[in-house]
Short mmCIF file of C-alpha atoms in Angstrom, two decimals:
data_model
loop_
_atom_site.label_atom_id
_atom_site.label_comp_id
_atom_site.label_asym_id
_atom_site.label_seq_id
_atom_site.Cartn_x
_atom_site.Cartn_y
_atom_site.Cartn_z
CA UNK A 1225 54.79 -32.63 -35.35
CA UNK A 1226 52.00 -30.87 -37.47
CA UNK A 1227 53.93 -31.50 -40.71
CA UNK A 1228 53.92 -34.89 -39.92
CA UNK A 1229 49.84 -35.24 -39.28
CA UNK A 1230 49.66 -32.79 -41.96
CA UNK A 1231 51.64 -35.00 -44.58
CA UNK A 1232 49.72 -38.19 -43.02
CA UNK A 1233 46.77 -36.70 -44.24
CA UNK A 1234 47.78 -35.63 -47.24
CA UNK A 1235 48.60 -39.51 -48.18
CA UNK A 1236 45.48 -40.81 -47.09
CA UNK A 1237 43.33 -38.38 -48.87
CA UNK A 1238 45.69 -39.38 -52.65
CA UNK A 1239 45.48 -42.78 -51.61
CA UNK A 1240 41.65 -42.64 -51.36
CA UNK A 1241 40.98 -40.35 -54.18
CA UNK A 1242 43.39 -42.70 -56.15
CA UNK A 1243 40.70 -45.41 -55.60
CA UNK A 1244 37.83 -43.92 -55.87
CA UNK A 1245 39.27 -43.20 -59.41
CA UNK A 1246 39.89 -46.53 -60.05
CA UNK A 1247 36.23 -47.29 -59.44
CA UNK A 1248 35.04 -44.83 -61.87
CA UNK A 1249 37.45 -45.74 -64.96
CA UNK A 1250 35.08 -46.70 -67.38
CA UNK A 1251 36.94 -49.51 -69.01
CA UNK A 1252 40.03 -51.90 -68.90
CA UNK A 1253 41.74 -50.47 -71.84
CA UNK A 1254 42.73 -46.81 -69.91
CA UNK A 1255 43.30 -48.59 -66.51
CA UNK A 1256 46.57 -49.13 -66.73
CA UNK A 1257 47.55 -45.38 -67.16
CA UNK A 1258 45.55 -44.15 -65.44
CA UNK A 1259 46.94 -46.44 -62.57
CA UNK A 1260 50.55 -45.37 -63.39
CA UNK A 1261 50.12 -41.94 -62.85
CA UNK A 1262 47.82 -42.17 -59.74
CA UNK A 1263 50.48 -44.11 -58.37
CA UNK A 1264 52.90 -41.23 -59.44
CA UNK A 1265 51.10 -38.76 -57.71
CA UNK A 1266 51.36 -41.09 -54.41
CA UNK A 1267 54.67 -41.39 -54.69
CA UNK A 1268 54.61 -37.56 -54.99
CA UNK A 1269 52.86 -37.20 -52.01
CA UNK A 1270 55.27 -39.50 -49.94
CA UNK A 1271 58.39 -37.57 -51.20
CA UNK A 1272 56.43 -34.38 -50.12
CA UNK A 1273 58.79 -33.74 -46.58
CA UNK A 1274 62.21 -34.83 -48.62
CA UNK A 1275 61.03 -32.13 -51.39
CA UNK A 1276 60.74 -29.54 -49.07
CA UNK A 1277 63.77 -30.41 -47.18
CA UNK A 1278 65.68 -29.93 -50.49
CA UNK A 1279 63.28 -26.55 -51.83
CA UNK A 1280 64.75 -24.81 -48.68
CA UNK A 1281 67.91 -22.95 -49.18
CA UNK A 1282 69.24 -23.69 -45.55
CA UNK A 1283 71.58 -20.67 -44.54
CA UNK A 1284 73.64 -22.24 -41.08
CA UNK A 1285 74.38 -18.88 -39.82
CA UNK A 1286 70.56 -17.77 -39.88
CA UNK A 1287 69.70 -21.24 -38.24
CA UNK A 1288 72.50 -20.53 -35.41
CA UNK A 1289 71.88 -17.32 -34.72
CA UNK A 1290 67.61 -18.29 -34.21
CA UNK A 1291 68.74 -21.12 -32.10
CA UNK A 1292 71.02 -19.06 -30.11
CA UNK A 1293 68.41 -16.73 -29.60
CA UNK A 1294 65.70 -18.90 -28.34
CA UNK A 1295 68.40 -20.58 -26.09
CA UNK A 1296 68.95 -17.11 -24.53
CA UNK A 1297 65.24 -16.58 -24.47
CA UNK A 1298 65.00 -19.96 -22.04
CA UNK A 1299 67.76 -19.23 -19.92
CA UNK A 1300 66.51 -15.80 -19.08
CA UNK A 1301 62.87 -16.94 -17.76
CA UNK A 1302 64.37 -19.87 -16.06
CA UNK A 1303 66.47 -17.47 -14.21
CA UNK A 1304 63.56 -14.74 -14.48
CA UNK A 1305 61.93 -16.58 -11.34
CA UNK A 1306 64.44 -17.02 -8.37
CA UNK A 1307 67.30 -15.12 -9.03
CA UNK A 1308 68.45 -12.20 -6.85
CA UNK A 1309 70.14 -10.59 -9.63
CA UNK A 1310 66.96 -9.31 -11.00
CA UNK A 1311 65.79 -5.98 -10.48
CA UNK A 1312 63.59 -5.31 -7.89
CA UNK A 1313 60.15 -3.31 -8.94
CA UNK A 1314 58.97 0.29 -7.74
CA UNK A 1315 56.72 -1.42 -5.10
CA UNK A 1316 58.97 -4.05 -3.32
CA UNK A 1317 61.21 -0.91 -3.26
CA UNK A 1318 58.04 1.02 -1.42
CA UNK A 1319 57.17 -1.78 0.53
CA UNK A 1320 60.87 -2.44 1.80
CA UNK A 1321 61.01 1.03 2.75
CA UNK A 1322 57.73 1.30 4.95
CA UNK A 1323 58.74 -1.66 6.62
CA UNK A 1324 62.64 0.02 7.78
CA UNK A 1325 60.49 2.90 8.37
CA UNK A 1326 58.14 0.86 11.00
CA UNK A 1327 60.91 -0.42 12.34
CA UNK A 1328 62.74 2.66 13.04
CA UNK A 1329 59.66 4.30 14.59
CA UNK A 1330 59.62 1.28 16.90
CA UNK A 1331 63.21 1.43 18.24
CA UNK A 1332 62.46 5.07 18.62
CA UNK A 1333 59.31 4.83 20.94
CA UNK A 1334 61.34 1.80 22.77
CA UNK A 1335 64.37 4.26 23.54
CA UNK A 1336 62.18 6.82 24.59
CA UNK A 1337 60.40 4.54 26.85
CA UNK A 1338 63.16 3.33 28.43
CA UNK A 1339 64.84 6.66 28.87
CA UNK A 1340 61.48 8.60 30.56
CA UNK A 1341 61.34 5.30 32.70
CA UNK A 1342 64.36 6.13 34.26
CA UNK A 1343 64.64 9.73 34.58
CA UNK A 1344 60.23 9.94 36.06
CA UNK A 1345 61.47 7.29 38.36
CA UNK A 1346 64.44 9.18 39.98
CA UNK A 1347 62.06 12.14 39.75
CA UNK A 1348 59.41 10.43 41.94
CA UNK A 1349 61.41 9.01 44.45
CA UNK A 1350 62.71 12.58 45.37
CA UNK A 1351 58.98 13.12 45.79
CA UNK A 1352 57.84 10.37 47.63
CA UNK A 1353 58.75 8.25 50.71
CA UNK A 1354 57.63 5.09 48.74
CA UNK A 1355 60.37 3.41 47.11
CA UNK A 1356 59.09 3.55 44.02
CA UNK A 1357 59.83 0.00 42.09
CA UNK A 1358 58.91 0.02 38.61
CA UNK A 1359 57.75 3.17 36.63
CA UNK A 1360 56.35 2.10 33.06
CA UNK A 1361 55.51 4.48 30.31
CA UNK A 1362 53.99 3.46 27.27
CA UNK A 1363 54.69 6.31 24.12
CA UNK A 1364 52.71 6.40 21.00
CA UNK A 1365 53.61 8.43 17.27
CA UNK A 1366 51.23 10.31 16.46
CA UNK A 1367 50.41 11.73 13.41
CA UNK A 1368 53.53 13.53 13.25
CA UNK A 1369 55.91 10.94 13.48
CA UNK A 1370 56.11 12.84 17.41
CA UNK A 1371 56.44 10.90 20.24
CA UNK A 1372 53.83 11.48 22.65
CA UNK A 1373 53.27 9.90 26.41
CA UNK A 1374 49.94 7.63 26.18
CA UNK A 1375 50.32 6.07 29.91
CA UNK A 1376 51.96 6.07 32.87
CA UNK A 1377 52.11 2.98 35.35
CA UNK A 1378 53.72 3.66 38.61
CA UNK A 1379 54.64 0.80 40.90
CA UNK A 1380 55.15 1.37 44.47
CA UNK A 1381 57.19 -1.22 46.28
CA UNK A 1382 54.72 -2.00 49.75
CA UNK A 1383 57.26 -4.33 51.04
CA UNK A 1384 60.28 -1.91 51.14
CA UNK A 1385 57.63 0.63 52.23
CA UNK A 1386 56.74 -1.45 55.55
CA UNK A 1387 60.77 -1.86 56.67
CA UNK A 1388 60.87 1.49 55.87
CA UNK A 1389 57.71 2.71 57.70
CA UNK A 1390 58.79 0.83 61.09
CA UNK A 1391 62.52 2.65 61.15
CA UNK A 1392 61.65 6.40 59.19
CA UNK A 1393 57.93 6.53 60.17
CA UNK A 1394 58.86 9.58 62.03
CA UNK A 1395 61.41 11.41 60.36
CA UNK A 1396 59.47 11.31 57.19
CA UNK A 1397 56.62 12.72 58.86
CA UNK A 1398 58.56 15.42 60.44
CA UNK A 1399 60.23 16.14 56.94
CA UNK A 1400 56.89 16.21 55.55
CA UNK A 1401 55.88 20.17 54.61
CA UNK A 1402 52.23 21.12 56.24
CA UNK A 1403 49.49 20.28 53.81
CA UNK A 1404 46.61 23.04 53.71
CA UNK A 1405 43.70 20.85 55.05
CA UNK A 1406 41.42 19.59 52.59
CA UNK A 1407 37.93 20.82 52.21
CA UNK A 1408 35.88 19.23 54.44
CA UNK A 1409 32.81 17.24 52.68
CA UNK A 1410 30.09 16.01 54.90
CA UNK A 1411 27.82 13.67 53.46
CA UNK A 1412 28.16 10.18 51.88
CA UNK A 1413 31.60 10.36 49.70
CA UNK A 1414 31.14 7.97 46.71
CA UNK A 1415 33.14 5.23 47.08
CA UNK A 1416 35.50 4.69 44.58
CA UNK A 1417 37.07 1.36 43.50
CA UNK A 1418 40.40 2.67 44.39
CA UNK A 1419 39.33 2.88 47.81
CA UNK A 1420 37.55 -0.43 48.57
CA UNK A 1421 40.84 -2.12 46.73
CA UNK A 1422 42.79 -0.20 49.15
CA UNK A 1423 40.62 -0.95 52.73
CA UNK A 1424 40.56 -4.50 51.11
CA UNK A 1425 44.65 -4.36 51.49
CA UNK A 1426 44.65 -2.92 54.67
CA UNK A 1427 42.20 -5.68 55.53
CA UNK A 1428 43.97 -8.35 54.95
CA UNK A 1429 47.47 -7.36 55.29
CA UNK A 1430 49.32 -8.05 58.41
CA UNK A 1431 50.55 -4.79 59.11
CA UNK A 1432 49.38 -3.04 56.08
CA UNK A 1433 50.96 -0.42 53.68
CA UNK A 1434 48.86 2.58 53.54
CA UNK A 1435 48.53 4.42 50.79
CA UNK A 1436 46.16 7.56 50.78
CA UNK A 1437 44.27 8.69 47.93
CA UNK A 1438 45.99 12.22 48.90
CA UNK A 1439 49.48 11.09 48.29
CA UNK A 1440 48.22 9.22 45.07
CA UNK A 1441 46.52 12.73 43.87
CA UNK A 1442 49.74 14.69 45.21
CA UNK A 1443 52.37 12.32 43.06
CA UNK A 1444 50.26 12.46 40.29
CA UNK A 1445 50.28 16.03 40.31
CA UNK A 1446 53.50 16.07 40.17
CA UNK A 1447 54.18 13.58 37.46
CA UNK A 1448 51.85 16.51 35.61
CA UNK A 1449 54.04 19.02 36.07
CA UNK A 1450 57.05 17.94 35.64
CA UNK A 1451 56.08 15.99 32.52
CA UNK A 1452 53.50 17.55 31.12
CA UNK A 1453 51.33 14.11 31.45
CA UNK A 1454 47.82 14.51 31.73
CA UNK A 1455 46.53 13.41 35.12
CA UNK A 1456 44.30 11.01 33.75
CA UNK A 1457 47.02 9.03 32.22
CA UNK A 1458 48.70 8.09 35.20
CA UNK A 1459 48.12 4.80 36.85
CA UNK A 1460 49.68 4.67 40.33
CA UNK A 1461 49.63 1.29 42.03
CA UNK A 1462 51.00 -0.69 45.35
CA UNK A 1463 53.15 -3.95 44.80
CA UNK A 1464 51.63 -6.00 47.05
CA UNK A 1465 53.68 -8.79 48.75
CA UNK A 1466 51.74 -11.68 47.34
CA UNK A 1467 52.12 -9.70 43.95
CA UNK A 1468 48.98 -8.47 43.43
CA UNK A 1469 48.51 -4.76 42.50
CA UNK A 1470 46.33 -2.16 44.45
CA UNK A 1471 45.55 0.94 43.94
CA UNK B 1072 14.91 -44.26 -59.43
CA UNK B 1073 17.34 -42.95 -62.23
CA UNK B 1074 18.42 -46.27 -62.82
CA UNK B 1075 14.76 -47.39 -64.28
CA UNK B 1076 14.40 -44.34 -66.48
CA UNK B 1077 18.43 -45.47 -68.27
CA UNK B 1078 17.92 -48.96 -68.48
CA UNK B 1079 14.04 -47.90 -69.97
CA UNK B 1080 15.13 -45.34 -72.52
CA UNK B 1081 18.20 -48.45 -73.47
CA UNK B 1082 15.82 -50.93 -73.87
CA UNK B 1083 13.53 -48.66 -76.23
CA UNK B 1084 16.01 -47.22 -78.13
CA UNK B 1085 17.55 -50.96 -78.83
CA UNK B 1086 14.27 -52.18 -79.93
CA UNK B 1087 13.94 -48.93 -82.21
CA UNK B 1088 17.46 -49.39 -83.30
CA UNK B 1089 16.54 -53.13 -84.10
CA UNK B 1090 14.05 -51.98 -86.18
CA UNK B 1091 15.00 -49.35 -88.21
CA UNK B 1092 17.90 -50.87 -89.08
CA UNK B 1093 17.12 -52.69 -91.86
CA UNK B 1094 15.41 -49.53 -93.46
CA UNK B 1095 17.79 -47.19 -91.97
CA UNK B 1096 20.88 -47.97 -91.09
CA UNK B 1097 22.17 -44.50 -90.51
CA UNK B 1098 18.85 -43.32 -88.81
CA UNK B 1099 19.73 -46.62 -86.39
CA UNK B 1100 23.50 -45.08 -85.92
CA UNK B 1101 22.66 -41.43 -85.27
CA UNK B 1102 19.63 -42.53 -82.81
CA UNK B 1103 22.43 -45.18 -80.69
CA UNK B 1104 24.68 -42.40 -80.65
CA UNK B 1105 22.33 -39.59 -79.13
CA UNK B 1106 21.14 -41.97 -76.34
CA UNK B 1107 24.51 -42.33 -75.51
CA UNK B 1108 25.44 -38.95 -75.70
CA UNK B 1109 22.00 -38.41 -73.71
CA UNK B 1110 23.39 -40.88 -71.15
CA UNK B 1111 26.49 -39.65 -70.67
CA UNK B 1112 25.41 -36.41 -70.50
CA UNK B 1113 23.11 -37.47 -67.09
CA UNK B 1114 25.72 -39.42 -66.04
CA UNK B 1115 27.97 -36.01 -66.31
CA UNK B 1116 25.44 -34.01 -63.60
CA UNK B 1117 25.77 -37.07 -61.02
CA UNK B 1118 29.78 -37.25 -61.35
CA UNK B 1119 30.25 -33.54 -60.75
CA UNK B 1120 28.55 -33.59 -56.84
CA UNK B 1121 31.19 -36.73 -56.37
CA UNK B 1122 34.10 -34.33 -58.10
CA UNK B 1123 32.81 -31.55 -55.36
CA UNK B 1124 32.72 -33.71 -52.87
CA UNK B 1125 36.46 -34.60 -53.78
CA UNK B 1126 37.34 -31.33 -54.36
CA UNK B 1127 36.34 -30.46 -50.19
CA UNK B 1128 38.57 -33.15 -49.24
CA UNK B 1129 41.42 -32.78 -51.00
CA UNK B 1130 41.12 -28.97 -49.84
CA UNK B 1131 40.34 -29.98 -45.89
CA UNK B 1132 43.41 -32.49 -46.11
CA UNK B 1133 46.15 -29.94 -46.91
CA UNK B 1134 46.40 -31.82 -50.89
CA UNK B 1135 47.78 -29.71 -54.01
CA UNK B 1136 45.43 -28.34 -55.76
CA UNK B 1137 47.59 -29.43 -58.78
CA UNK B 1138 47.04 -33.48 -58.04
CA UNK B 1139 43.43 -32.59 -57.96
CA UNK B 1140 42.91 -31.21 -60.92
CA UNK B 1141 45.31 -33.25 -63.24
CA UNK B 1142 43.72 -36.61 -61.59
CA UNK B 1143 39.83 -34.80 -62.42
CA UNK B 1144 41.21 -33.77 -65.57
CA UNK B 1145 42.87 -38.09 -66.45
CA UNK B 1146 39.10 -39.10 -65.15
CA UNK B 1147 37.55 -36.88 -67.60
CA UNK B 1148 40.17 -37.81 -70.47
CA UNK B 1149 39.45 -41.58 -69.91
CA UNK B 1150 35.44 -41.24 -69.97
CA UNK B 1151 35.54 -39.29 -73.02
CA UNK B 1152 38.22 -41.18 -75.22
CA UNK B 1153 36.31 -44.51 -73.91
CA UNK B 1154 32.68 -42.97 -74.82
CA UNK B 1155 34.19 -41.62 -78.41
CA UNK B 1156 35.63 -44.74 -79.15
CA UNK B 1157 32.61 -47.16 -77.93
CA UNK B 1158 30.08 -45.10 -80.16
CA UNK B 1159 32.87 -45.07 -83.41
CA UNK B 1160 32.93 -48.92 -82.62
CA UNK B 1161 29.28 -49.38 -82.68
CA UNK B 1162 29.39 -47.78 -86.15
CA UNK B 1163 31.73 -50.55 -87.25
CA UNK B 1164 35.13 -48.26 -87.47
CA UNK B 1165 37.34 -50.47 -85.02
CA UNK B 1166 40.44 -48.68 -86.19
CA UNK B 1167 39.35 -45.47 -85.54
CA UNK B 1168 37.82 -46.62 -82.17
CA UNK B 1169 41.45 -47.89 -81.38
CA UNK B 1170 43.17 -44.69 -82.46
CA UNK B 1171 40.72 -42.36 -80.05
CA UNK B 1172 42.17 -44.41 -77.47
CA UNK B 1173 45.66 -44.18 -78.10
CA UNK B 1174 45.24 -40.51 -77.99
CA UNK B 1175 43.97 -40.67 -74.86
CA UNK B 1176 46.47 -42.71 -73.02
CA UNK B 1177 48.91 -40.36 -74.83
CA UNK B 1178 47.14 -37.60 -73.35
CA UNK B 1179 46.64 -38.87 -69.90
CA UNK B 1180 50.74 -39.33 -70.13
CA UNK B 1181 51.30 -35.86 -70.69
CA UNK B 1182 49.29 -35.31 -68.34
CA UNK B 1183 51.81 -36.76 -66.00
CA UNK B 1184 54.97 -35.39 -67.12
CA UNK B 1185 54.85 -32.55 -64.49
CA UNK B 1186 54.51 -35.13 -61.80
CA UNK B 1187 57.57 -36.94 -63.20
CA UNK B 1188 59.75 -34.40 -63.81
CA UNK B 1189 59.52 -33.58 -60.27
CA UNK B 1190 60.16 -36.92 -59.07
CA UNK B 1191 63.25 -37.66 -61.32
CA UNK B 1192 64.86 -34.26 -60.23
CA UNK B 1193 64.10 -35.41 -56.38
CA UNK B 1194 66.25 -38.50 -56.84
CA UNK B 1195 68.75 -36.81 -58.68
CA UNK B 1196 69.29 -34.35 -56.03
CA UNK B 1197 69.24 -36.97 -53.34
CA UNK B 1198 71.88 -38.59 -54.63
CA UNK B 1199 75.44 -37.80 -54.16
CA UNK B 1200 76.93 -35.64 -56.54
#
């Protein structure tokens, strides 16, 4: 469209300039020349577009060819934005990658969860009376891509633990090997929370399951050694009957 | 007011002209002629700001150059033939008056004959060979 305002303007500026002309002939006698050949030049002007049309040496197969082209040019950014056919860049490669790699590294920590559930809780039931119910371990990767143990969550069943108690009370206790008596402390022994939760139980349960800090210390220990857990990380709890947990 | 000072200097010059010629009527001749030679020449400085202004037009609106100049160049023709031949009528030669201006409509034709050439050989080439 630019020719176009482009010749528009050129025929309004002749047009004007012819007139302004025709003001400043000086006399009647040249007029009428001088009109003819302003009105030549307009008509010069108009056929401006048709004179180009006909100056250019039109060659089809150069015209095709550019048309082609840009038609090529169109398709390929229409299809530039949506299309899974195009290649992917370096970094939704990276990206794709770190992501399977997460997800590996989760299924990994999951297996190993689920298989050090299972063996720790076959391993503490050999150790304890309790029927232990639920063992939970929770692994973390470390820096090295290792696995490594971050918590342990041992459930204790108290309701199979009080059937139990009433029939085995004695034969367990007869099984059990002869603890070396623990040092004796005299003095007030700082109460720990485990404890109160504990009395609390014993409080209010009917015929309580008793749990002793001893036997919490003595599994743990051995949760330790056989897993090489730190202490610390072990959580060892009482399912209650109302579902609360004590420790 | 530029306007005063050509109608003044017409008026005097008349009234000289008036005078002297029934001494002199050549002095009377030679004295219209430089006033109008005087004129036109004042005139001349005024046109040439219009021509410029023209000129940035035609430039600003994309015309040919070429139009431009041959339609300056028919303006200029015109005034001159028309001042030549108004100044050889005054001194009583109406032939030669007439002739100056046939030479310059003849010249302002040529002038032209560019412009339609390139017309003719337009239509010829539009139409079907």
């Amino acid at each position: 469209m630019d020719w176009l305002a482009g010749w528009l303007k050129t025929v309004i500026m002749v047009i004007m300039l012819a007139t302004f002309v025709d003001l400043l002939l000086p006399s009647n006698t040249m007029q009428r020349y001088v009109k003819t050949v302003l009105s030549l030049f307009i008509l010069l002007t108009l056929l401006t577009p048709v004179l180009q049309l006909f100056k250019k040496d039109w060659d089809i197969d150069k015209l095709l060819s550019q048309a082609e082209k840009s038609q090529n040019e169109r398709t390929m950014l229409a299809s530039g934005g949506g299309n899974a056919t195009s290649i992917p860049t370096l970094s939704d490669i990276k990206n794709s990658a770190r992501k399977m790699q997460d997800a590996d590294g989760k299924k990994t920590v999951e297996l190993v969860q689920r298989q050090l559930e299972g063996l720790m809780k076959e391993d503490l039931q050999k150790q304890t009376k309790w029927p232990v119910q639920k063992v939970q371990v929770q692994v973390q990767l470390d820096n090295n891509g290792k696995p490594a143990i971050s918590n342990v969550k041992v459930t204790l069943d108290d309701i199979e633990a009080r059937k139990q108690s009433a029939t085995q009370a004695k034969s367990i206790a007869a099984m059990e090997p002869i603890k070396p008596v623990d040092p004796v402390k005299i003095g007030s022994i700082p109460t720990s929370h485990k404890q109160q939760s504990i009395g609390s139980n014993e409080a209010t349960g009917d015929q309580p399951a008793k749990i002793s800090q001893q036997e919490v210390d003595q599994l743990k220990q051995g949760l330790a050694r056989n897993w090489l857990v730190d202490p610390d990380l072990i959580e060892i709890g009482v399912e209650q009957s109302k579902g609360r947990m004590a420790r | 007011m530029e306007i005063i000072q050509i109608v003044g200097l017409g008026l005097i010059v008349t009234i000289l002209t008036l005078i002297i010629k029934e001494q002199k009527p050549m002095f009377a001749f030679l004295l219209a002629a430089f006033t109008g030679i005087m004129i036109f020449l004042f005139l001349i400085g005024k046109i040439s700001s219009v021509i410029g202004v023209l000129e940035d037009l035609a430039v600003k609106s994309n015309v040919n150059i070429v139009f431009l100049k041959t339609i300056l160049k028919i303006i200029g023709v015109a005034y001159i033939a028309e001042f030549g031949a108004q100044i050889v009528r005054d001194a009583g030669q109406e032939s030669i008056a007439s002739k100056i201006e046939l030479s310059g409509k003849v010249l302002i034709m040529v002038m032209a004959i560019p412009i339609i050439t390139v017309i003719i050989e337009t239509v010829v080439k539009l139409l079907p060979t």
